[in-house]
Amino acid sequence: MPRGSSLLCLLAAASVLLAVDGKKAKQPRCPASCTCTKDNALCERAGLIPRSFPFDVISLSFVKSEFTQIPKESFIHTPALHLLSLAYNNLEVLPKDLFEGLEALTKVDLRGNQFTCDCKLKWLVDWKCSTSATVDQIYCKGPASLLDKKINDLQSQSFDCFTTEFAPYQSLKFESISVEAFSFGNDQYVVFAQPFIGKCSFLEWDHVEMIFRNFDDIDSTSTVICKPLVIDSQLFVIVAQLFGGSHIYKRDTSANKFIKLQGIDILKIRKPNDVETFRIDGESFFVIADSSKAGSTTIYKWNGNGFYSHQSLHPWYRDTDVEYMEISSKPHLILSSSSQRPVIYQWNKGTKQFDRRTDIPEMEDVYAVKHFQVQSDLFICLTRFIGDSKVMRWDGALFRELQTMPSRGSMVFHPFSVGSRQYAILGSDYSFTQVYHWDANKGEFVHFQELNIQAPRAFSLVSIDNRQFLLASSFKGKTQIIEHLDIDLSN
């Protein structure tokens, strides 16, 4: 290589080294509000946290700076810190994961602040348990239940940071009067009764598109109830109609369609208003509540080939609803009607029929009854169109009033549970639908949320792909699918 070329290379290399040395020399200065030594920076009454410090600083102290809050990622540019002091300020909360990436931390001083120990501070409790850094003892200044408690003594389970809400998910372009969710062949389905066009509409869950899509239909006349019943892996559907009689269909899996199995006695069932299915001692039954003056609420039993009339309950009472439940481990029915108080029937094991047991006193004009349990306690929700709807509790001998709900125009008061949470939803033809949540401490429902559903008639809950959906039939608007969402308040 010529001598001139060698000299040029040396000069180029020297200029690169000078440039590198120049970059090393341009270290961040000590912020004006701080005093810096070789490895320490003390900032007093800083007002805000500077974005840069000299590279050699491994200890930062912000004392009496009167911070009320500090931004996220305040220390992202100082990953080598061994100590981050924020003592004696006015901090009530710290941004989540404020100390993330500070692997060299050995001590954190947060004394003298006004921390509110709620879900926004849960991350600090979790981090404190996982870090090797020492955290000086600090105290909660709120809420009242944790006042002056040591934060170091708190654990993750000290915080209830999950809440829920019901959010619209999918709107179906038809009106409906009943809805049922059911399982068949390892899949989940829902079925809606559409009275105006005379149809049972079956929907299935699309695991790809994540929506409910049409599966099949049963054409009928003035359909008011489409009740699925699975017996020995066979799917039956009780289709109750206002005109033309009611019928039972069976799913023919080989032909992949519904076929009519039998009719239901038109002399007994003239104006069906509700259908309930149940099993007693391994045998399958369903009961139809008849609301006509000349009809009779009737129980039907499966005999292996079809359903036959098993027992007719009281005639002439215009029953609007029937609810099956177990009281003290014994099968019971509660009948609601437009002409008398709700009547309770109990199963007689000897005669294998239901005997009248009692009624629910001082509860006229009850349209429907639905039951739920909280631990070992049994409750019922009573729907009233005029006046207040009621929640009642079984005391061992009678149902006694626990709570009243304003419910002008209500035709459905439906209890349901999602996981460990108990809810009740009260529909209305004249106002928003009200959702209530069971408060275990108060032992009653508290108001939770409003939903805009026009003239709701029935609700049903279905769980699919670890998601929970509340299905809402609407008599005067679009049928709604509403998702139950878990919300983490610690985020």
Coordinates of N, CA, C and O in Angstrom, one line a residue, residues 289 297 313-314 317-325 327 332-346 355-371 380-385 388-392 394 397-401:
A289 N -98.0 -24.7 31.2 CA -99.0 -23.8 31.9 C -100.0 -23.3 30.8 O -99.6 -22.7 29.8
T297 N -103.5 -26.8 33.0 CA -102.1 -27.0 33.1 C -101.8 -28.5 33.3 O -102.4 -29.1 34.2
L313 N -103.2 -30.5 36.4 CA -103.3 -29.8 37.6 C -104.6 -28.9 37.5 O -105.5 -29.1 36.7
H314 N -104.8 -28.0 38.4 CA -106.1 -27.3 38.5 C -106.5 -26.6 37.2 O -105.7 -26.0 36.5
Y317 N -107.9 -21.8 36.0 CA -107.3 -20.7 36.7 C -106.4 -19.8 35.9 O -105.7 -18.9 36.3
R318 N -106.3 -20.1 34.6 CA -105.6 -19.2 33.7 C -104.1 -19.0 34.1 O -103.7 -17.9 34.4
D319 N -103.4 -20.1 34.1 CA -102.0 -20.1 34.6 C -101.1 -19.4 33.6 O -101.2 -19.7 32.4
T320 N -100.2 -18.6 34.1 CA -99.3 -17.8 33.2 C -97.9 -18.4 33.3 O -97.1 -18.1 32.3
D321 N -97.5 -19.1 34.3 CA -96.1 -19.5 34.4 C -96.0 -20.8 35.4 O -96.9 -20.9 36.3
V322 N -95.1 -21.6 35.1 CA -94.8 -22.8 36.0 C -93.3 -22.9 36.2 O -92.5 -22.7 35.2
E323 N -92.9 -23.1 37.4 CA -91.5 -23.2 37.8 C -91.2 -24.4 38.6 O -91.9 -24.7 39.6
Y324 N -90.2 -25.2 38.1 CA -89.8 -26.4 38.8 C -88.6 -26.1 39.7 O -87.7 -25.4 39.3
M325 N -88.6 -26.6 40.9 CA -87.5 -26.4 41.8 C -87.5 -27.5 42.9 O -88.5 -28.2 43.1
I327 N -87.3 -28.1 47.0 CA -87.3 -27.4 48.3 C -87.1 -28.5 49.3 O -87.8 -29.5 49.3
H332 N -90.8 -29.8 43.6 CA -91.9 -28.9 43.8 C -92.2 -28.1 42.4 O -91.3 -28.0 41.6
L333 N -93.4 -27.7 42.3 CA -93.9 -26.8 41.2 C -94.5 -25.6 41.8 O -95.2 -25.7 42.8
I334 N -94.3 -24.4 41.2 CA -95.0 -23.2 41.6 C -95.7 -22.7 40.4 O -95.1 -22.5 39.4
L335 N -97.0 -22.6 40.5 CA -97.9 -22.1 39.4 C -98.3 -20.7 39.7 O -98.8 -20.4 40.8
S336 N -98.1 -19.8 38.7 CA -98.6 -18.4 38.8 C -99.8 -18.3 37.8 O -99.8 -19.0 36.8
S337 N -100.7 -17.5 38.2 CA -101.9 -17.3 37.4 C -102.5 -15.9 37.5 O -102.1 -15.2 38.4
S338 N -103.4 -15.6 36.6 CA -103.9 -14.3 36.6 C -105.2 -14.2 37.5 O -105.8 -13.1 37.7
S339 N -105.5 -15.3 38.2 CA -106.8 -15.3 39.0 C -106.6 -15.7 40.4 O -107.6 -15.7 41.2
Q340 N -105.4 -16.1 40.8 CA -105.1 -16.4 42.2 C -103.7 -16.3 42.6 O -102.8 -16.0 41.7
R341 N -103.4 -16.4 43.9 CA -102.0 -16.3 44.3 C -101.2 -17.5 43.8 O -101.7 -18.6 43.5
P342 N -99.8 -17.4 43.7 CA -99.0 -18.5 43.3 C -99.2 -19.7 44.2 O -99.3 -19.6 45.4
V343 N -99.4 -20.9 43.6 CA -99.7 -22.2 44.3 C -98.5 -23.1 44.3 O -97.8 -23.2 43.2
I344 N -98.1 -23.7 45.4 CA -97.0 -24.6 45.5 C -97.5 -26.0 45.6 O -98.3 -26.4 46.4
Y345 N -96.9 -26.9 44.7 CA -97.2 -28.3 44.6 C -96.0 -29.1 45.0 O -94.9 -28.7 44.6
Q346 N -96.2 -30.2 45.7 CA -95.1 -31.0 46.1 C -95.3 -32.4 45.6 O -96.4 -33.0 45.5
D355 N -99.0 -33.0 44.7 CA -100.1 -32.6 45.5 C -100.0 -31.2 45.9 O -98.9 -30.7 46.1
R356 N -101.1 -30.5 46.0 CA -101.1 -29.1 46.4 C -100.6 -29.0 47.9 O -101.1 -29.7 48.7
R357 N -99.7 -28.1 48.1 CA -99.1 -28.0 49.4 C -99.6 -26.7 50.1 O -100.1 -26.7 51.2
T358 N -99.4 -25.5 49.4 CA -99.7 -24.3 50.0 C -99.7 -23.2 48.9 O -99.5 -23.5 47.7
D359 N -100.0 -22.0 49.3 CA -99.8 -20.9 48.3 C -98.9 -19.8 49.0 O -98.4 -20.0 50.1
I360 N -98.6 -18.8 48.2 CA -97.7 -17.7 48.7 C -98.7 -16.5 49.1 O -99.3 -15.9 48.2
P361 N -98.8 -16.3 50.4 CA -99.8 -15.3 50.8 C -99.5 -13.9 50.4 O -98.3 -13.5 50.3
E362 N -100.6 -13.1 50.3 CA -100.5 -11.7 50.0 C -99.7 -11.4 48.7 O -98.9 -10.4 48.7
M363 N -99.8 -12.2 47.7 CA -99.0 -12.0 46.5 C -99.9 -12.2 45.3 O -99.8 -13.2 44.5
E364 N -100.9 -11.3 45.1 CA -101.8 -11.4 43.9 C -101.0 -10.8 42.7 O -100.0 -10.1 42.8
D365 N -101.6 -11.1 41.6 CA -101.1 -10.5 40.3 C -99.7 -10.9 40.0 O -98.9 -10.0 39.4
V366 N -99.3 -12.1 40.3 CA -97.9 -12.5 40.0 C -97.9 -13.2 38.6 O -98.6 -14.1 38.4
Y367 N -97.1 -12.6 37.7 CA -97.1 -13.2 36.3 C -96.2 -14.4 36.2 O -96.5 -15.3 35.5
A368 N -95.0 -14.4 36.9 CA -94.1 -15.5 36.8 C -93.2 -15.6 38.1 O -93.1 -14.6 38.8
V369 N -92.7 -16.8 38.3 CA -91.8 -17.0 39.4 C -90.6 -17.8 38.9 O -90.7 -18.7 38.1
K370 N -89.4 -17.3 39.3 CA -88.2 -18.0 39.0 C -87.3 -18.1 40.3 O -87.4 -17.2 41.1
H371 N -86.6 -19.2 40.4 CA -85.9 -19.4 41.7 C -84.4 -19.3 41.4 O -83.9 -19.5 40.3
I380 N -86.8 -16.9 45.6 CA -87.6 -16.8 44.3 C -87.7 -15.3 43.9 O -87.8 -14.4 44.8
C381 N -87.8 -15.1 42.6 CA -88.1 -13.7 42.1 C -89.5 -13.8 41.5 O -89.8 -14.7 40.7
L382 N -90.4 -12.9 41.9 CA -91.8 -12.9 41.5 C -92.0 -11.7 40.6 O -91.8 -10.5 41.1
T383 N -92.4 -11.9 39.4 CA -92.6 -10.8 38.4 C -94.0 -10.3 38.5 O -95.0 -11.1 38.5
R384 N -94.2 -9.0 38.6 CA -95.5 -8.4 38.6 C -95.5 -7.2 37.6 O -94.6 -6.4 37.5
F385 N -96.6 -7.2 36.7 CA -96.7 -6.2 35.7 C -97.1 -4.8 36.3 O -96.7 -3.8 35.9
D388 N -95.0 -3.7 42.6 CA -93.6 -4.0 42.8 C -93.3 -5.5 42.6 O -94.1 -6.3 43.1
S389 N -92.3 -5.9 41.9 CA -91.8 -7.3 41.9 C -91.1 -7.6 43.2 O -90.7 -6.6 43.9
K390 N -91.0 -8.8 43.5 CA -90.5 -9.2 44.8 C -89.4 -10.2 44.8 O -89.3 -11.0 43.8
V391 N -88.5 -10.2 45.8 CA -87.6 -11.3 46.0 C -88.0 -11.9 47.4 O -88.2 -11.2 48.4
M392 N -88.2 -13.2 47.4 CA -88.6 -13.9 48.7 C -87.6 -15.0 49.0 O -87.0 -15.6 48.1
W394 N -87.0 -18.7 51.3 CA -87.6 -19.8 51.9 C -87.1 -19.9 53.4 O -85.8 -20.0 53.5
A397 N -90.5 -23.1 56.1 CA -91.9 -23.4 56.0 C -92.7 -22.6 55.0 O -93.6 -23.1 54.4
L398 N -92.2 -21.3 54.8 CA -92.9 -20.4 53.9 C -91.9 -19.6 53.1 O -90.7 -19.4 53.6
F399 N -92.3 -19.0 52.0 CA -91.5 -18.0 51.3 C -91.9 -16.6 52.0 O -93.1 -16.3 52.0
R400 N -90.9 -15.9 52.5 CA -91.1 -14.6 53.1 C -90.4 -13.5 52.3 O -89.3 -13.7 51.8
E401 N -91.1 -12.4 52.3 CA -90.6 -11.2 51.5 C -89.2 -10.8 52.0 O -89.0 -10.6 53.2

